[in-house]
Amino acid sequence: SVVAHGRVGINTEQPAEALSVAGNIQMSGVLLKPSDRRIKRSITPVDTNESLRTLRRVQLYDYEREDLHTGEHVPERGVLAQELEKELPGAVHTQGDVTLPSGRRVEQLKVVDERALLMETVGAAQQLDDEVAALGADVSEIGSRVTAIESGLRGEA
């Protein structure tokens, strides 16, 4: 076990969080976060329609991101923190100033809380499921009406 009072860095001399890892993380388990109702308060349902509207305003991009430690440009798909912050402010954090391996300085580097973005996506998916179910009910109703009209045209009562 490792006990540290402060921040711990793996492959970095300047950890930005309680644990900062410069490089990939491979693990055989899962990431766990406490989610027990008994340790939560002020619980309110999310407006999933708003989640869907929010995500519709978030642009997804393909880009090459400069790795903060190696300087390599890594191809990724994701969002731009500055844009996401306008739509979902709680999903973006400012870490402070960072100097890249190239020597270029980035002031007030913004990072994305991908879990917050994931939870917004869950809400949007629930809303889409509700909308698909409603459309299915509409299609069934239209099918019944068409059948009734066809029966009437054939003289069936």
Tab-separated table of C-alpha atoms in Angstrom:
chain	number	residue	atom	x	y	z
A	1	SER	CA	0.000	0.000	0.000
A	2	VAL	CA	1.074	3.551	-0.676
A	3	VAL	CA	0.244	6.318	1.759
A	4	ALA	CA	0.831	9.860	0.670
A	5	HIS	CA	-0.347	13.125	2.087
A	6	GLY	CA	-0.731	15.355	-0.916
A	7	ARG	CA	-0.506	14.464	-4.573
A	8	VAL	CA	1.068	11.377	-6.113
A	9	GLY	CA	2.477	11.313	-9.616
A	10	ILE	CA	3.406	8.347	-11.782
A	11	ASN	CA	5.794	9.351	-14.588
A	12	THR	CA	5.279	12.997	-13.665
A	13	GLU	CA	7.038	15.305	-11.248
A	14	GLN	CA	4.095	17.698	-11.014
A	15	PRO	CA	0.862	15.809	-10.260
A	16	ALA	CA	-2.227	17.964	-10.817
A	17	GLU	CA	-4.626	15.736	-8.864
A	18	ALA	CA	-4.504	13.327	-5.920
A	19	LEU	CA	-3.208	10.767	-8.434
A	20	SER	CA	-1.805	11.894	-11.759
A	21	VAL	CA	-0.582	9.334	-14.268
A	22	ALA	CA	1.404	10.320	-17.333
A	23	GLY	CA	0.690	7.500	-19.737
A	24	ASN	CA	-1.882	4.806	-20.240
A	25	ILE	CA	-3.515	2.929	-17.408
A	26	GLN	CA	-4.073	-0.796	-17.781
A	27	MET	CA	-6.108	-2.526	-15.138
A	28	SER	CA	-7.844	-5.829	-14.675
A	29	GLY	CA	-10.618	-4.529	-12.411
A	30	VAL	CA	-13.178	-1.788	-12.732
A	31	LEU	CA	-13.375	1.819	-11.583
A	32	LEU	CA	-15.728	2.058	-8.641
A	33	LYS	CA	-17.350	5.173	-7.234
A	34	PRO	CA	-19.612	5.165	-4.172
A	35	SER	CA	-23.228	5.581	-5.321
A	36	ASP	CA	-25.252	4.269	-2.380
A	37	ARG	CA	-28.508	6.163	-1.781
A	38	ARG	CA	-27.767	6.233	1.952
A	39	ILE	CA	-24.791	8.565	1.476
A	40	LYS	CA	-26.585	10.996	-0.830
A	41	ARG	CA	-28.900	13.893	-0.151
A	42	SER	CA	-30.812	16.450	-2.229
A	43	ILE	CA	-31.676	13.739	-4.772
A	44	THR	CA	-33.690	15.102	-7.693
A	45	PRO	CA	-34.575	13.413	-10.996
A	46	VAL	CA	-32.847	14.719	-14.106
A	47	ASP	CA	-34.837	16.248	-16.950
A	48	THR	CA	-33.705	13.792	-19.622
A	49	ASN	CA	-35.173	16.005	-22.334
A	50	GLU	CA	-32.760	18.729	-21.225
A	51	SER	CA	-29.889	16.193	-21.303
A	52	LEU	CA	-30.756	15.399	-24.909
A	53	ARG	CA	-31.031	19.081	-25.853
A	54	THR	CA	-27.653	19.758	-24.207
A	55	LEU	CA	-25.878	16.943	-26.045
A	56	ARG	CA	-27.372	18.019	-29.350
A	57	ARG	CA	-25.519	21.315	-28.895
A	58	VAL	CA	-22.179	19.596	-28.193
A	59	GLN	CA	-20.024	19.066	-31.277
A	60	LEU	CA	-17.932	15.896	-31.527
A	61	TYR	CA	-14.533	16.146	-33.249
A	62	ASP	CA	-11.678	14.004	-34.530
A	63	TYR	CA	-8.345	15.659	-33.736
A	64	GLU	CA	-4.746	15.132	-32.668
A	65	ARG	CA	-4.112	16.078	-29.027
A	66	GLU	CA	-0.617	16.973	-27.879
A	67	ASP	CA	0.312	14.653	-25.003
A	68	LEU	CA	1.191	16.730	-21.955
A	69	HIS	CA	4.202	14.578	-21.089
A	70	THR	CA	5.607	13.138	-24.304
A	71	GLY	CA	4.682	15.929	-26.714
A	72	GLU	CA	3.436	13.332	-29.202
A	73	HIS	CA	0.260	14.117	-31.104
A	74	VAL	CA	-2.271	11.401	-30.299
A	75	PRO	CA	-5.332	10.897	-32.528
A	76	GLU	CA	-8.558	11.081	-30.545
A	77	ARG	CA	-12.274	11.636	-30.861
A	78	GLY	CA	-13.866	13.938	-28.334
A	79	VAL	CA	-15.118	17.373	-27.434
A	80	LEU	CA	-13.431	20.742	-27.018
A	81	ALA	CA	-13.472	21.785	-23.361
A	82	GLN	CA	-14.160	25.441	-24.146
A	83	GLU	CA	-17.275	24.493	-26.141
A	84	LEU	CA	-18.474	21.887	-23.636
A	85	GLU	CA	-18.093	24.370	-20.788
A	86	LYS	CA	-20.763	26.594	-22.380
A	87	GLU	CA	-23.279	23.730	-22.473
A	88	LEU	CA	-22.301	21.611	-19.460
A	89	PRO	CA	-20.141	23.723	-17.122
A	90	GLY	CA	-19.884	21.038	-14.436
A	91	ALA	CA	-18.082	18.732	-16.863
A	92	VAL	CA	-15.117	21.069	-17.355
A	93	HIS	CA	-12.418	21.953	-14.834
A	94	THR	CA	-9.494	24.357	-15.063
A	95	GLN	CA	-6.213	22.862	-13.861
A	96	GLY	CA	-3.902	25.823	-14.080
A	97	ASP	CA	-0.934	26.685	-16.246
A	98	VAL	CA	0.937	23.876	-18.024
A	99	THR	CA	4.208	23.893	-19.933
A	100	LEU	CA	4.249	21.352	-22.757
A	101	PRO	CA	7.355	19.339	-23.693
A	102	SER	CA	7.748	21.663	-26.690
A	103	GLY	CA	8.159	24.550	-24.240
A	104	ARG	CA	4.848	26.081	-25.245
A	105	ARG	CA	2.897	27.320	-22.231
A	106	VAL	CA	-0.856	26.787	-21.963
A	107	GLU	CA	-2.496	29.056	-19.420
A	108	GLN	CA	-5.423	27.708	-17.393
A	109	LEU	CA	-5.564	24.287	-19.084
A	110	LYS	CA	-9.111	22.959	-19.254
A	111	VAL	CA	-9.882	19.275	-18.671
A	112	VAL	CA	-13.098	17.309	-19.233
A	113	ASP	CA	-14.818	15.210	-16.581
A	114	GLU	CA	-15.755	12.338	-18.870
A	115	ARG	CA	-17.943	10.732	-16.184
A	116	ALA	CA	-20.125	13.860	-16.085
A	117	LEU	CA	-20.375	13.720	-19.874
A	118	LEU	CA	-21.217	10.009	-19.683
A	119	MET	CA	-24.041	10.627	-17.180
A	120	GLU	CA	-25.484	13.319	-19.453
A	121	THR	CA	-25.335	10.764	-22.276
A	122	VAL	CA	-27.265	8.249	-20.125
A	123	GLY	CA	-29.997	10.855	-19.630
A	124	ALA	CA	-30.097	11.612	-23.339
A	125	ALA	CA	-30.320	7.883	-24.174
A	126	GLN	CA	-33.255	7.514	-21.761
A	127	GLN	CA	-35.012	10.432	-23.458
A	128	LEU	CA	-34.405	8.936	-26.911
A	129	ASP	CA	-35.811	5.606	-25.678
A	130	ASP	CA	-38.959	7.393	-24.474
A	131	GLU	CA	-39.281	9.150	-27.832
A	132	VAL	CA	-38.837	5.898	-29.792
A	133	ALA	CA	-41.488	4.208	-27.623
A	134	ALA	CA	-43.898	7.089	-28.263
A	135	LEU	CA	-43.250	6.857	-32.011
A	136	GLY	CA	-43.885	3.114	-31.859
A	137	ALA	CA	-47.245	3.738	-30.204
A	138	ASP	CA	-48.075	6.325	-32.898
A	139	VAL	CA	-47.164	3.859	-35.657
A	140	SER	CA	-49.389	1.196	-34.065
A	141	GLU	CA	-52.285	3.656	-33.883
A	142	ILE	CA	-51.790	4.668	-37.524
A	143	GLY	CA	-51.647	0.986	-38.515
A	144	SER	CA	-54.966	0.361	-36.762
A	145	ARG	CA	-56.553	3.316	-38.553
A	146	VAL	CA	-55.249	2.157	-41.949
A	147	THR	CA	-56.640	-1.320	-41.297
A	148	ALA	CA	-60.017	0.182	-40.381
A	149	ILE	CA	-60.053	2.320	-43.518
A	150	GLU	CA	-59.122	-0.643	-45.723
A	151	SER	CA	-61.879	-2.717	-44.129
A	152	GLY	CA	-64.376	0.078	-44.783
A	153	LEU	CA	-63.325	0.353	-48.399
A	154	ARG	CA	-63.855	-3.381	-48.879
A	155	GLY	CA	-67.273	-3.102	-47.288
A	156	GLU	CA	-66.359	-5.110	-44.226
A	157	ALA	CA	-68.040	-3.959	-41.077
